[in-house]
Amino acid sequence: MDDVDRGLLHRVAAGDQRAFEELYVRHGQPLLAYAEGLLGDRGRAEEALQDTFLATWRGAGSFEGRSTVRTWLFGICRRQALGRMTGHRPAPLPMEAAAEVPAGEPGPEAVALARADARAVAAALAELAPAHREVLDLAFGAGLAHAEIAEVLGIPVGTVKSRLFHARAGLARALPDNTGLGRPLPERAALGRTLPDGTGCGRALPDDVAAVGVSGREAGP
Amino acid sequence: MTHPSHLLAEFAAGTLPDDRAGRVARHVADCPGCAAELTGWHQVAGAVGDRVAAVAVPSPGLLAGVLSRLAPHRAGAPGVPRYAAPLGGAATRRAVRILAAQRRLVDRRVWLVAAVVLAVGTAVAGWAPPGISEQVLAIVVPLVAALGVAGACGSGTDEAGELVAASLTGVRAVLLARLTLVLGAIFGAASVASLGLVWFDAGTPLVLFAAWLGPMALLSAVSFALSVLWRPAVGIGVAMVLWVLRLLAGANALDGTVDGLVEPLWRTSAPLLLVAALLMAGTVVLLPHLPAGLGRRAYGR
């Protein structure tokens, strides 16, 4: 996939308009969806998309291949969209506590989400903090790998993972009938600890889960 | 297998590499806990996917709008954008601004080392009896200038290199600004030191200035040319070789032929200054025309 993109971008750098149009066909829609998610407005999202591709045309020669072409395009699009945000830039997230990565036991959010119907989840999506919606968009809408998201957002991969968990928790909290999800759940951690290992789904953490960050409590809202 | 909780989101998004995805799938098949987690992620992925899919494909008019605004491309030459003007009207003001910008970009250690060595050298010169003072300056000042120029102008020495490459200011202007800045500062400091020594009756101004001016110009020109066109280590190396030869000649450790070769380099004469100036000017003129690879990291071609 990226080989094709690189070939196209190489031709764009040489001034090939055909290749440019092909690049637009391949990535225009996901980029527009991403911009629209950021800006919440079709018109301004379209402007951001146009500027993204103008910048791509101008900057194709300076692409250094340190990331995938797709990551590069999303990075440009993000800058264009952020530059277009009038007044209400999304407040930076409060310090991102390491998300609890549940091991083996399904978290209450997962259970609540699994039970909820699709329309309720879609409605909850609209309630989400912009930064959380953005990371969900990149992961599940644009289909970027976590390493790519980390590059687009300029944050470590571990933060991408924990932000996704926070986003999912926020989504579950925004569901109707979500009593109990908003508060820290010490009893859940206790439950995890008392589960015996070796039952197939006991509390066993791989090393790199620990790297993502495991806290004993649910991070507060 | 331990629970792959941290991989489930990527697994649900379908962005996990095949081998890891296979392992996760096998685990989830046997683990109700992870399966429930995964269902939660699938719900998220479905909702986000639906929302994104609902965004209409950009209209053809949008692409037409972009195409109509494309500037013609010079094939294969994105290059360094040229300085255009908005830095400010008059040429002198522009020059001052470029100099000020470079002052911030030159590695702070260059200034620190130059200041310390010059201060120590001046102190030693002041303490030495008249007649020796100028010899001390003739040893110290050229060395400081050669090292400073290599450190500030050499290719690839500079963390701000990418910034420089992306700036609107042309390659030559940046290089000239750095050279002017470093040599100017060292020249100024050495002049102050010499006048201070005159004040303390350590020598006459003419003798003191003549002792270091010529060798400073030549050594820094050699160091500059090699640092920019090749790399700083080469510039510093050649300058150091000349410097050490001169030290040894001064200590009568070498035979007469080497003395005869090195000694003229440590005299302030018109031909010597001319050679130094030509060397520097030639380097600045040549730089943009060199094949890629030479000096390219710092000056972005």
Short mmCIF file of C-alpha atoms in Angstrom, two decimals:
data_model
loop_
_atom_site.label_atom_id
_atom_site.label_comp_id
_atom_site.label_asym_id
_atom_site.label_seq_id
_atom_site.Cartn_x
_atom_site.Cartn_y
_atom_site.Cartn_z
CA MET A 1 0.00 0.00 0.00
CA ASP A 2 2.65 2.46 1.00
CA ASP A 3 4.84 1.47 -1.94
CA VAL A 4 2.09 2.60 -4.29
CA ASP A 5 1.73 5.86 -2.36
CA ARG A 6 5.44 6.46 -2.42
CA GLY A 7 5.55 5.92 -6.15
CA LEU A 8 2.71 8.36 -6.61
CA LEU A 9 4.27 10.95 -4.35
CA HIS A 10 7.55 10.61 -6.18
CA ARG A 11 5.77 11.39 -9.41
CA VAL A 12 3.94 14.29 -7.77
CA ALA A 13 7.30 15.70 -6.74
CA ALA A 14 8.28 15.62 -10.40
CA GLY A 15 5.15 17.57 -11.29
CA ASP A 16 2.89 14.72 -12.44
CA GLN A 17 -0.69 15.90 -12.09
CA ARG A 18 -2.13 12.46 -12.89
CA ALA A 19 -0.35 10.95 -9.91
CA PHE A 20 -1.61 13.82 -7.80
CA GLU A 21 -5.20 13.09 -8.75
CA GLU A 22 -4.70 9.42 -7.96
CA LEU A 23 -3.34 10.29 -4.53
CA TYR A 24 -6.42 12.42 -4.00
CA VAL A 25 -8.74 9.58 -4.98
CA ARG A 26 -6.98 7.20 -2.62
CA HIS A 27 -6.91 9.43 0.43
CA GLY A 28 -9.37 12.26 -0.09
CA GLN A 29 -12.34 10.67 1.61
CA PRO A 30 -10.66 9.47 4.83
CA LEU A 31 -8.86 12.80 5.14
CA LEU A 32 -12.09 14.70 4.67
CA ALA A 33 -13.80 12.54 7.29
CA TYR A 34 -10.95 13.17 9.68
CA ALA A 35 -11.04 16.92 9.07
CA GLU A 36 -14.78 16.97 9.49
CA GLY A 37 -14.44 15.13 12.79
CA LEU A 38 -11.95 17.75 13.96
CA LEU A 39 -13.82 20.79 12.70
CA GLY A 40 -17.41 19.60 12.97
CA ASP A 41 -18.24 21.50 9.81
CA ARG A 42 -18.35 20.24 6.25
CA GLY A 43 -17.41 23.50 4.58
CA ARG A 44 -14.33 24.16 6.63
CA ALA A 45 -13.34 20.51 6.41
CA GLU A 46 -13.42 20.78 2.62
CA GLU A 47 -11.21 23.85 2.77
CA ALA A 48 -8.80 22.00 5.01
CA LEU A 49 -8.76 19.10 2.55
CA GLN A 50 -8.02 21.41 -0.35
CA ASP A 51 -5.20 23.07 1.54
CA THR A 52 -3.86 19.68 2.54
CA PHE A 53 -3.54 18.68 -1.09
CA LEU A 54 -2.11 22.02 -2.13
CA ALA A 55 0.52 21.60 0.58
CA THR A 56 1.12 18.06 -0.66
CA TRP A 57 1.72 19.33 -4.18
CA ARG A 58 4.17 21.93 -2.96
CA GLY A 59 5.87 19.72 -0.40
CA ALA A 60 6.02 16.38 -2.20
CA GLY A 61 9.72 16.88 -2.87
CA SER A 62 10.46 17.35 0.79
CA PHE A 63 8.86 14.08 1.88
CA GLU A 64 11.73 12.19 3.44
CA GLY A 65 10.19 8.79 3.82
CA ARG A 66 10.55 8.76 7.59
CA SER A 67 6.89 7.87 7.89
CA THR A 68 4.32 6.35 5.59
CA VAL A 69 2.80 8.66 3.01
CA ARG A 70 -0.58 8.21 4.67
CA THR A 71 0.77 9.30 8.05
CA TRP A 72 2.37 12.30 6.40
CA LEU A 73 -0.92 13.28 4.74
CA PHE A 74 -2.85 12.97 7.99
CA GLY A 75 -0.21 15.06 9.72
CA ILE A 76 -0.60 17.82 7.11
CA CYS A 77 -4.38 17.59 7.30
CA ARG A 78 -4.27 17.89 11.07
CA ARG A 79 -2.21 21.07 10.89
CA GLN A 80 -4.54 22.53 8.28
CA ALA A 81 -7.60 21.68 10.34
CA LEU A 82 -6.15 22.99 13.61
CA GLY A 83 -5.22 26.21 11.83
CA ARG A 84 -8.84 26.59 10.82
CA MET A 85 -10.31 26.16 14.26
CA THR A 86 -11.92 29.44 15.10
CA GLY A 87 -11.61 30.43 18.71
CA HIS A 88 -12.59 27.22 20.40
CA ARG A 89 -9.49 25.14 20.03
CA PRO A 90 -10.00 21.93 21.93
CA ALA A 91 -8.53 22.26 25.38
CA PRO A 92 -5.60 19.92 25.80
CA LEU A 93 -6.58 16.81 27.67
CA PRO A 94 -6.00 16.97 31.37
CA MET A 95 -2.91 15.03 32.27
CA GLU A 96 -3.44 11.61 30.83
CA ALA A 97 -3.33 9.15 33.62
CA ALA A 98 -2.14 5.77 32.55
CA ALA A 99 -5.23 3.93 31.54
CA GLU A 100 -5.99 0.72 33.22
CA VAL A 101 -5.50 -2.03 30.75
CA PRO A 102 -7.79 -4.76 31.89
CA ALA A 103 -6.29 -8.18 31.73
CA GLY A 104 -8.54 -11.08 31.09
CA GLU A 105 -11.51 -9.62 32.89
CA PRO A 106 -13.73 -7.53 30.63
CA GLY A 107 -13.91 -4.00 32.01
CA PRO A 108 -17.34 -2.59 32.88
CA GLU A 109 -17.08 -0.21 29.90
CA ALA A 110 -16.51 -3.10 27.56
CA VAL A 111 -19.50 -4.89 29.02
CA ALA A 112 -21.67 -1.78 28.80
CA LEU A 113 -20.57 -1.14 25.22
CA ALA A 114 -21.07 -4.75 24.20
CA ARG A 115 -24.65 -4.58 25.49
CA ALA A 116 -25.48 -1.19 24.02
CA ASP A 117 -27.10 -0.91 20.62
CA ALA A 118 -25.34 0.78 17.75
CA ARG A 119 -27.51 3.88 17.76
CA ALA A 120 -26.76 4.57 21.41
CA VAL A 121 -23.04 4.21 20.76
CA ALA A 122 -23.26 6.59 17.80
CA ALA A 123 -25.07 9.13 19.98
CA ALA A 124 -22.47 8.74 22.71
CA LEU A 125 -19.75 9.39 20.15
CA ALA A 126 -21.03 12.91 19.67
CA GLU A 127 -20.60 13.59 23.40
CA LEU A 128 -16.96 12.67 23.46
CA ALA A 129 -14.08 15.08 24.16
CA PRO A 130 -12.58 16.19 20.81
CA ALA A 131 -9.17 14.66 21.48
CA HIS A 132 -10.81 11.34 22.31
CA ARG A 133 -12.97 11.45 19.22
CA GLU A 134 -9.89 12.25 17.18
CA VAL A 135 -7.93 9.24 18.37
CA LEU A 136 -10.93 6.98 17.74
CA ASP A 137 -11.32 8.46 14.26
CA LEU A 138 -7.69 7.79 13.43
CA ALA A 139 -7.73 4.25 14.81
CA PHE A 140 -11.09 3.01 13.60
CA GLY A 141 -12.14 5.47 10.93
CA ALA A 142 -8.90 6.03 9.04
CA GLY A 143 -7.50 2.65 10.05
CA LEU A 144 -4.07 3.92 11.05
CA ALA A 145 -1.86 1.63 13.10
CA HIS A 146 -1.06 2.85 16.60
CA ALA A 147 2.50 3.69 15.61
CA GLU A 148 1.16 5.86 12.79
CA ILE A 149 -1.31 7.60 15.10
CA ALA A 150 1.55 8.31 17.46
CA GLU A 151 3.38 10.09 14.63
CA VAL A 152 0.37 12.09 13.51
CA LEU A 153 -0.40 13.27 17.03
CA GLY A 154 3.21 13.58 18.14
CA ILE A 155 2.74 11.44 21.22
CA PRO A 156 4.27 8.12 22.30
CA VAL A 157 2.59 4.87 21.23
CA GLY A 158 1.85 4.06 24.86
CA THR A 159 -0.10 7.30 25.14
CA VAL A 160 -2.08 6.40 22.01
CA LYS A 161 -3.09 3.13 23.63
CA SER A 162 -4.05 4.66 26.94
CA ARG A 163 -5.88 7.51 25.20
CA LEU A 164 -7.90 4.91 23.31
CA PHE A 165 -8.84 3.25 26.57
CA HIS A 166 -9.84 6.61 28.04
CA ALA A 167 -11.84 7.36 24.92
CA ARG A 168 -13.65 4.07 25.20
CA ALA A 169 -14.36 4.68 28.88
CA GLY A 170 -15.72 8.12 27.99
CA LEU A 171 -17.90 6.56 25.35
CA ALA A 172 -19.28 4.04 27.81
CA ARG A 173 -19.99 6.79 30.33
CA ALA A 174 -21.92 8.73 27.71
CA LEU A 175 -24.20 5.78 27.07
CA PRO A 176 -27.67 6.04 28.54
CA ASP A 177 -28.06 3.94 31.67
CA ASN A 178 -24.41 3.88 32.61
CA THR A 179 -24.73 4.01 36.38
CA GLY A 180 -21.52 3.26 38.15
CA LEU A 181 -19.17 3.78 35.23
CA GLY A 182 -18.19 7.33 36.09
CA ARG A 183 -16.73 6.59 39.46
CA PRO A 184 -13.51 4.89 40.36
CA LEU A 185 -14.13 1.25 40.85
CA PRO A 186 -11.83 -0.05 43.54
CA GLU A 187 -13.88 -3.19 43.90
CA ARG A 188 -12.99 -4.09 40.36
CA ALA A 189 -9.28 -3.96 41.04
CA ALA A 190 -9.85 -6.03 44.12
CA LEU A 191 -11.77 -8.50 42.04
CA GLY A 192 -8.88 -8.73 39.63
CA ARG A 193 -6.45 -9.35 42.39
CA THR A 194 -8.45 -12.08 44.02
CA LEU A 195 -8.93 -14.03 40.84
CA PRO A 196 -6.66 -17.02 40.95
CA ASP A 197 -4.10 -17.35 38.23
CA GLY A 198 -4.09 -20.33 36.00
CA THR A 199 -7.84 -20.32 35.50
CA GLY A 200 -7.33 -19.34 31.93
CA CYS A 201 -8.49 -15.82 32.55
CA GLY A 202 -6.70 -14.93 35.75
CA ARG A 203 -4.80 -11.74 36.25
CA ALA A 204 -1.74 -12.16 34.13
CA LEU A 205 -0.07 -9.12 32.64
CA PRO A 206 2.30 -9.25 29.73
CA ASP A 207 5.32 -7.02 30.11
CA ASP A 208 4.33 -4.56 27.48
CA VAL A 209 0.96 -4.02 29.07
CA ALA A 210 2.89 -2.82 32.06
CA ALA A 211 4.66 -0.43 29.71
CA VAL A 212 1.32 1.01 28.65
CA GLY A 213 0.65 1.66 32.27
CA VAL A 214 -1.41 -0.27 34.68
CA SER A 215 -2.99 1.45 37.58
CA GLY A 216 -4.98 -0.14 40.30
CA ARG A 217 -7.92 2.18 39.85
CA GLU A 218 -10.03 3.39 37.05
CA ALA A 219 -8.79 6.82 36.03
CA GLY A 220 -11.31 9.47 36.97
CA PRO A 221 -13.25 11.43 34.39
CA MET B 1 -0.36 -16.66 26.11
CA THR B 2 -0.90 -13.77 28.49
CA HIS B 3 -3.96 -11.65 27.82
CA PRO B 4 -3.36 -9.43 24.81
CA SER B 5 -5.54 -6.62 26.20
CA HIS B 6 -3.30 -3.92 24.78
CA LEU B 7 -3.60 -5.39 21.29
CA LEU B 8 -7.35 -5.78 21.15
CA ALA B 9 -8.06 -2.24 19.95
CA GLU B 10 -5.69 -2.63 17.02
CA PHE B 11 -7.02 -6.11 16.40
CA ALA B 12 -10.57 -4.77 16.21
CA ALA B 13 -9.40 -2.02 13.86
CA GLY B 14 -7.73 -4.61 11.65
CA THR B 15 -4.38 -2.83 11.75
CA LEU B 16 -2.43 -5.52 13.59
CA PRO B 17 0.22 -7.34 11.51
CA ASP B 18 -0.94 -10.78 10.41
CA ASP B 19 1.20 -12.89 12.71
CA ARG B 20 0.17 -11.04 15.84
CA ALA B 21 -3.43 -10.90 14.69
CA GLY B 22 -3.39 -14.67 14.33
CA ARG B 23 -2.14 -15.13 17.87
CA VAL B 24 -4.72 -12.71 19.25
CA ALA B 25 -7.51 -14.47 17.36
CA ARG B 26 -6.48 -17.85 18.78
CA HIS B 27 -6.36 -16.42 22.29
CA VAL B 28 -9.71 -14.70 22.05
CA ALA B 29 -11.34 -17.91 20.87
CA ASP B 30 -10.51 -19.54 24.22
CA CYS B 31 -10.86 -16.58 26.57
CA PRO B 32 -14.33 -15.24 27.34
CA GLY B 33 -12.87 -12.22 29.15
CA CYS B 34 -10.85 -11.04 26.18
CA ALA B 35 -13.72 -11.90 23.86
CA ALA B 36 -15.99 -9.54 25.80
CA GLU B 37 -13.32 -6.83 25.70
CA LEU B 38 -13.03 -7.33 21.98
CA THR B 39 -16.79 -7.05 21.54
CA GLY B 40 -16.58 -3.70 23.31
CA TRP B 41 -13.89 -2.56 20.87
CA HIS B 42 -15.89 -3.86 17.93
CA GLN B 43 -18.81 -1.73 19.03
CA VAL B 44 -16.54 1.33 19.15
CA ALA B 45 -15.02 0.48 15.77
CA GLY B 46 -18.48 -0.04 14.27
CA ALA B 47 -19.81 3.28 15.53
CA VAL B 48 -16.75 5.23 14.41
CA GLY B 49 -16.66 3.40 11.10
CA ASP B 50 -20.31 4.20 10.45
CA ARG B 51 -19.76 7.84 11.23
CA VAL B 52 -16.75 8.09 8.93
CA ALA B 53 -18.49 6.15 6.18
CA ALA B 54 -21.41 8.58 6.40
CA VAL B 55 -19.08 11.41 5.37
CA ALA B 56 -19.74 11.79 1.68
CA VAL B 57 -16.94 11.33 -0.82
CA PRO B 58 -15.51 14.74 -1.65
CA SER B 59 -17.26 16.23 -4.63
CA PRO B 60 -15.46 16.38 -7.99
CA GLY B 61 -15.63 20.15 -7.82
CA LEU B 62 -13.32 20.08 -4.85
CA LEU B 63 -10.54 18.37 -6.79
CA ALA B 64 -11.08 20.74 -9.70
CA GLY B 65 -10.68 23.62 -7.27
CA VAL B 66 -7.40 22.21 -6.02
CA LEU B 67 -6.10 21.56 -9.53
CA SER B 68 -6.88 25.09 -10.63
CA ARG B 69 -4.74 26.43 -7.81
CA LEU B 70 -1.67 24.28 -8.41
CA ALA B 71 1.42 26.28 -9.10
CA PRO B 72 3.55 24.97 -11.95
CA HIS B 73 6.26 22.69 -10.72
CA ARG B 74 9.90 22.98 -11.51
CA ALA B 75 10.60 19.30 -12.04
CA GLY B 76 12.61 17.66 -9.31
CA ALA B 77 13.78 20.87 -7.72
CA PRO B 78 11.88 21.80 -4.59
CA GLY B 79 15.11 23.30 -3.30
CA VAL B 80 15.67 25.87 -0.65
CA PRO B 81 13.16 28.68 -0.95
CA ARG B 82 14.92 31.92 -1.75
CA TYR B 83 14.84 34.89 0.47
CA ALA B 84 12.12 37.13 -0.87
CA ALA B 85 11.83 40.24 1.30
CA PRO B 86 9.40 40.24 4.19
CA LEU B 87 12.18 40.32 6.77
CA GLY B 88 12.21 44.08 6.50
CA GLY B 89 13.00 46.80 4.04
CA ALA B 90 16.54 48.09 3.92
CA ALA B 91 19.43 45.78 3.14
CA THR B 92 21.28 46.75 6.30
CA ARG B 93 18.29 45.97 8.47
CA ARG B 94 17.89 42.65 6.76
CA ALA B 95 21.55 41.86 7.32
CA VAL B 96 21.25 42.74 11.00
CA ARG B 97 18.25 40.46 11.35
CA ILE B 98 19.95 37.56 9.64
CA LEU B 99 23.00 38.04 11.85
CA ALA B 100 20.82 38.16 14.95
CA ALA B 101 19.04 34.99 13.88
CA GLN B 102 22.34 33.19 13.32
CA ARG B 103 23.65 34.29 16.66
CA ARG B 104 20.89 32.27 18.27
CA LEU B 105 21.51 29.28 16.04
CA VAL B 106 25.27 28.97 16.46
CA ASP B 107 26.11 26.38 19.10
CA ARG B 108 26.60 28.06 22.45
CA ARG B 109 29.67 25.95 23.16
CA VAL B 110 31.49 27.70 20.33
CA TRP B 111 31.16 31.00 22.12
CA LEU B 112 32.03 29.52 25.48
CA VAL B 113 35.22 27.79 24.32
CA ALA B 114 36.35 30.85 22.36
CA ALA B 115 35.77 33.17 25.31
CA VAL B 116 37.58 30.94 27.81
CA VAL B 117 40.61 30.29 25.61
CA LEU B 118 40.92 33.96 24.65
CA ALA B 119 40.64 35.08 28.27
CA VAL B 120 43.26 32.62 29.45
CA GLY B 121 45.55 33.50 26.54
CA THR B 122 45.26 37.22 27.24
CA ALA B 123 46.01 36.68 30.91
CA VAL B 124 49.13 34.70 30.04
CA ALA B 125 50.16 37.37 27.51
CA GLY B 126 49.70 40.08 30.09
CA TRP B 127 51.76 38.21 32.59
CA ALA B 128 54.56 37.45 30.11
CA PRO B 129 57.34 40.01 29.60
CA PRO B 130 57.01 42.40 26.63
CA GLY B 131 58.28 40.72 23.50
CA ILE B 132 56.68 37.43 24.49
CA SER B 133 53.13 38.82 24.80
CA GLU B 134 52.60 39.13 21.07
CA GLN B 135 53.92 35.62 20.52
CA VAL B 136 51.33 34.32 22.96
CA LEU B 137 48.58 36.14 21.07
CA ALA B 138 49.94 34.81 17.77
CA ILE B 139 49.49 31.30 19.14
CA VAL B 140 46.10 31.74 20.83
CA VAL B 141 44.02 33.95 18.54
CA PRO B 142 44.44 31.99 15.26
CA LEU B 143 43.59 28.76 17.05
CA VAL B 144 40.41 30.19 18.54
CA ALA B 145 39.36 31.60 15.17
CA ALA B 146 40.00 28.33 13.31
CA LEU B 147 38.06 26.26 15.84
CA GLY B 148 35.24 28.76 16.12
CA VAL B 149 34.76 28.99 12.37
CA ALA B 150 34.78 25.21 11.98
CA GLY B 151 32.30 24.83 14.81
CA ALA B 152 29.91 27.47 13.57
CA CYS B 153 30.10 27.03 9.81
CA GLY B 154 31.02 23.38 9.29
CA SER B 155 28.58 21.18 7.48
CA GLY B 156 26.34 19.05 9.61
CA THR B 157 27.57 20.44 12.92
CA ASP B 158 24.40 22.12 13.76
CA GLU B 159 21.16 20.86 15.23
CA ALA B 160 19.37 23.77 13.65
CA GLY B 161 20.49 22.57 10.22
CA GLU B 162 17.05 21.54 9.15
CA LEU B 163 15.66 24.88 10.22
CA VAL B 164 18.34 26.65 8.25
CA ALA B 165 17.58 24.51 5.22
CA ALA B 166 13.91 25.36 5.45
CA SER B 167 14.39 29.06 6.00
CA LEU B 168 13.77 31.67 3.39
CA THR B 169 17.33 32.88 3.56
CA GLY B 170 19.67 31.55 0.91
CA VAL B 171 22.54 29.22 1.62
CA ARG B 172 25.21 31.81 0.95
CA ALA B 173 23.62 34.43 3.14
CA VAL B 174 23.45 31.98 6.05
CA LEU B 175 27.04 30.92 5.60
CA LEU B 176 28.32 34.48 5.23
CA ALA B 177 26.31 35.56 8.26
CA ARG B 178 27.85 32.85 10.40
CA LEU B 179 31.35 33.55 9.19
CA THR B 180 30.95 37.28 9.77
CA LEU B 181 29.47 36.70 13.16
CA VAL B 182 32.14 34.34 14.48
CA LEU B 183 35.15 36.04 12.93
CA GLY B 184 33.78 39.45 13.86
CA ALA B 185 33.27 38.46 17.47
CA ILE B 186 36.71 36.86 17.76
CA PHE B 187 38.36 39.77 15.98
CA GLY B 188 36.63 42.17 18.34
CA ALA B 189 37.59 40.21 21.42
CA ALA B 190 41.20 39.86 20.27
CA SER B 191 41.35 43.61 19.53
CA VAL B 192 40.07 44.42 22.98
CA ALA B 193 42.60 42.03 24.45
CA SER B 194 45.44 43.64 22.47
CA LEU B 195 44.43 47.16 23.45
CA GLY B 196 44.22 45.98 27.05
CA LEU B 197 47.75 44.68 26.78
CA VAL B 198 48.88 48.02 25.33
CA TRP B 199 47.29 49.69 28.32
CA PHE B 200 49.35 47.46 30.59
CA ASP B 201 52.50 48.30 28.61
CA ALA B 202 52.87 44.76 27.35
CA GLY B 203 53.66 45.91 23.82
CA THR B 204 52.93 48.44 21.12
CA PRO B 205 49.59 48.25 19.30
CA LEU B 206 51.09 47.70 15.85
CA VAL B 207 53.26 44.80 16.94
CA LEU B 208 50.48 43.17 18.92
CA PHE B 209 47.91 43.36 16.12
CA ALA B 210 50.36 42.28 13.44
CA ALA B 211 51.27 39.24 15.50
CA TRP B 212 47.84 37.62 15.27
CA LEU B 213 45.91 39.22 12.42
CA GLY B 214 47.59 37.44 9.51
CA PRO B 215 47.70 33.94 10.96
CA MET B 216 44.14 34.33 12.24
CA ALA B 217 42.91 35.16 8.75
CA LEU B 218 44.77 32.31 7.11
CA LEU B 219 44.00 29.61 9.65
CA SER B 220 40.33 30.48 9.82
CA ALA B 221 40.11 30.60 6.02
CA VAL B 222 41.65 27.13 5.72
CA SER B 223 39.42 25.80 8.47
CA PHE B 224 36.36 27.45 6.93
CA ALA B 225 36.92 26.11 3.44
CA LEU B 226 37.57 22.54 4.54
CA SER B 227 34.80 22.53 7.17
CA VAL B 228 32.16 23.74 4.77
CA LEU B 229 33.24 21.84 1.69
CA TRP B 230 34.24 18.68 3.46
CA ARG B 231 33.59 18.37 7.15
CA PRO B 232 34.56 20.21 10.35
CA ALA B 233 36.92 17.48 11.53
CA VAL B 234 39.05 17.95 8.40
CA GLY B 235 39.06 21.73 8.74
CA ILE B 236 40.04 21.57 12.39
CA GLY B 237 42.61 18.87 11.64
CA VAL B 238 44.47 20.80 8.96
CA ALA B 239 44.38 24.02 10.97
CA MET B 240 45.74 22.14 13.98
CA VAL B 241 48.56 20.64 11.91
CA LEU B 242 49.65 24.12 10.80
CA TRP B 243 49.33 25.36 14.34
CA VAL B 244 51.38 22.53 15.86
CA LEU B 245 54.07 22.93 13.17
CA ARG B 246 54.32 26.57 14.13
CA LEU B 247 54.59 25.67 17.83
CA LEU B 248 57.34 23.18 17.10
CA ALA B 249 59.13 25.67 14.87
CA GLY B 250 58.95 28.21 17.66
CA ALA B 251 60.57 25.69 20.00
CA ASN B 252 63.30 25.02 17.41
CA ALA B 253 62.26 21.39 17.24
CA LEU B 254 62.15 21.29 13.44
CA ASP B 255 64.78 21.70 10.77
CA GLY B 256 65.11 24.84 8.75
CA THR B 257 63.06 23.84 5.73
CA VAL B 258 59.83 23.37 7.71
CA ASP B 259 60.54 26.57 9.60
CA GLY B 260 60.88 28.33 6.30
CA LEU B 261 57.51 27.02 5.16
CA VAL B 262 55.53 27.74 8.32
CA GLU B 263 57.07 31.03 9.40
CA PRO B 264 55.65 33.16 6.51
CA LEU B 265 52.16 32.00 7.44
CA TRP B 266 52.52 33.74 10.78
CA ARG B 267 53.27 37.13 9.34
CA THR B 268 50.66 39.75 8.66
CA SER B 269 51.21 40.63 5.03
CA ALA B 270 49.07 41.78 2.14
CA PRO B 271 49.47 38.57 0.09
CA LEU B 272 48.56 36.44 3.09
CA LEU B 273 45.39 38.42 3.81
CA LEU B 274 44.51 38.30 0.12
CA VAL B 275 44.90 34.52 -0.02
CA ALA B 276 42.71 34.16 3.07
CA ALA B 277 40.02 36.42 1.64
CA LEU B 278 40.02 34.59 -1.70
CA LEU B 279 39.75 31.23 0.03
CA MET B 280 36.70 32.35 2.00
CA ALA B 281 35.04 34.06 -0.93
CA GLY B 282 35.68 31.04 -3.15
CA THR B 283 34.05 28.74 -0.63
CA VAL B 284 30.95 30.90 -0.35
CA VAL B 285 30.65 31.17 -4.13
CA LEU B 286 31.22 27.45 -4.69
CA LEU B 287 28.87 26.10 -2.05
CA PRO B 288 25.54 26.16 -3.93
CA HIS B 289 27.14 24.63 -7.01
CA LEU B 290 28.61 21.59 -5.32
CA PRO B 291 27.20 18.14 -6.01
CA ALA B 292 24.83 16.84 -3.35
CA GLY B 293 26.63 15.17 -0.50
CA LEU B 294 29.22 17.86 0.05
CA GLY B 295 28.18 20.13 2.84
CA ARG B 296 24.60 19.20 2.23
CA ARG B 297 23.43 18.40 5.71
CA ALA B 298 23.82 21.83 7.14
CA TYR B 299 22.98 23.75 4.05
CA GLY B 300 20.17 21.61 2.85
CA ARG B 301 20.77 20.86 -0.78
#
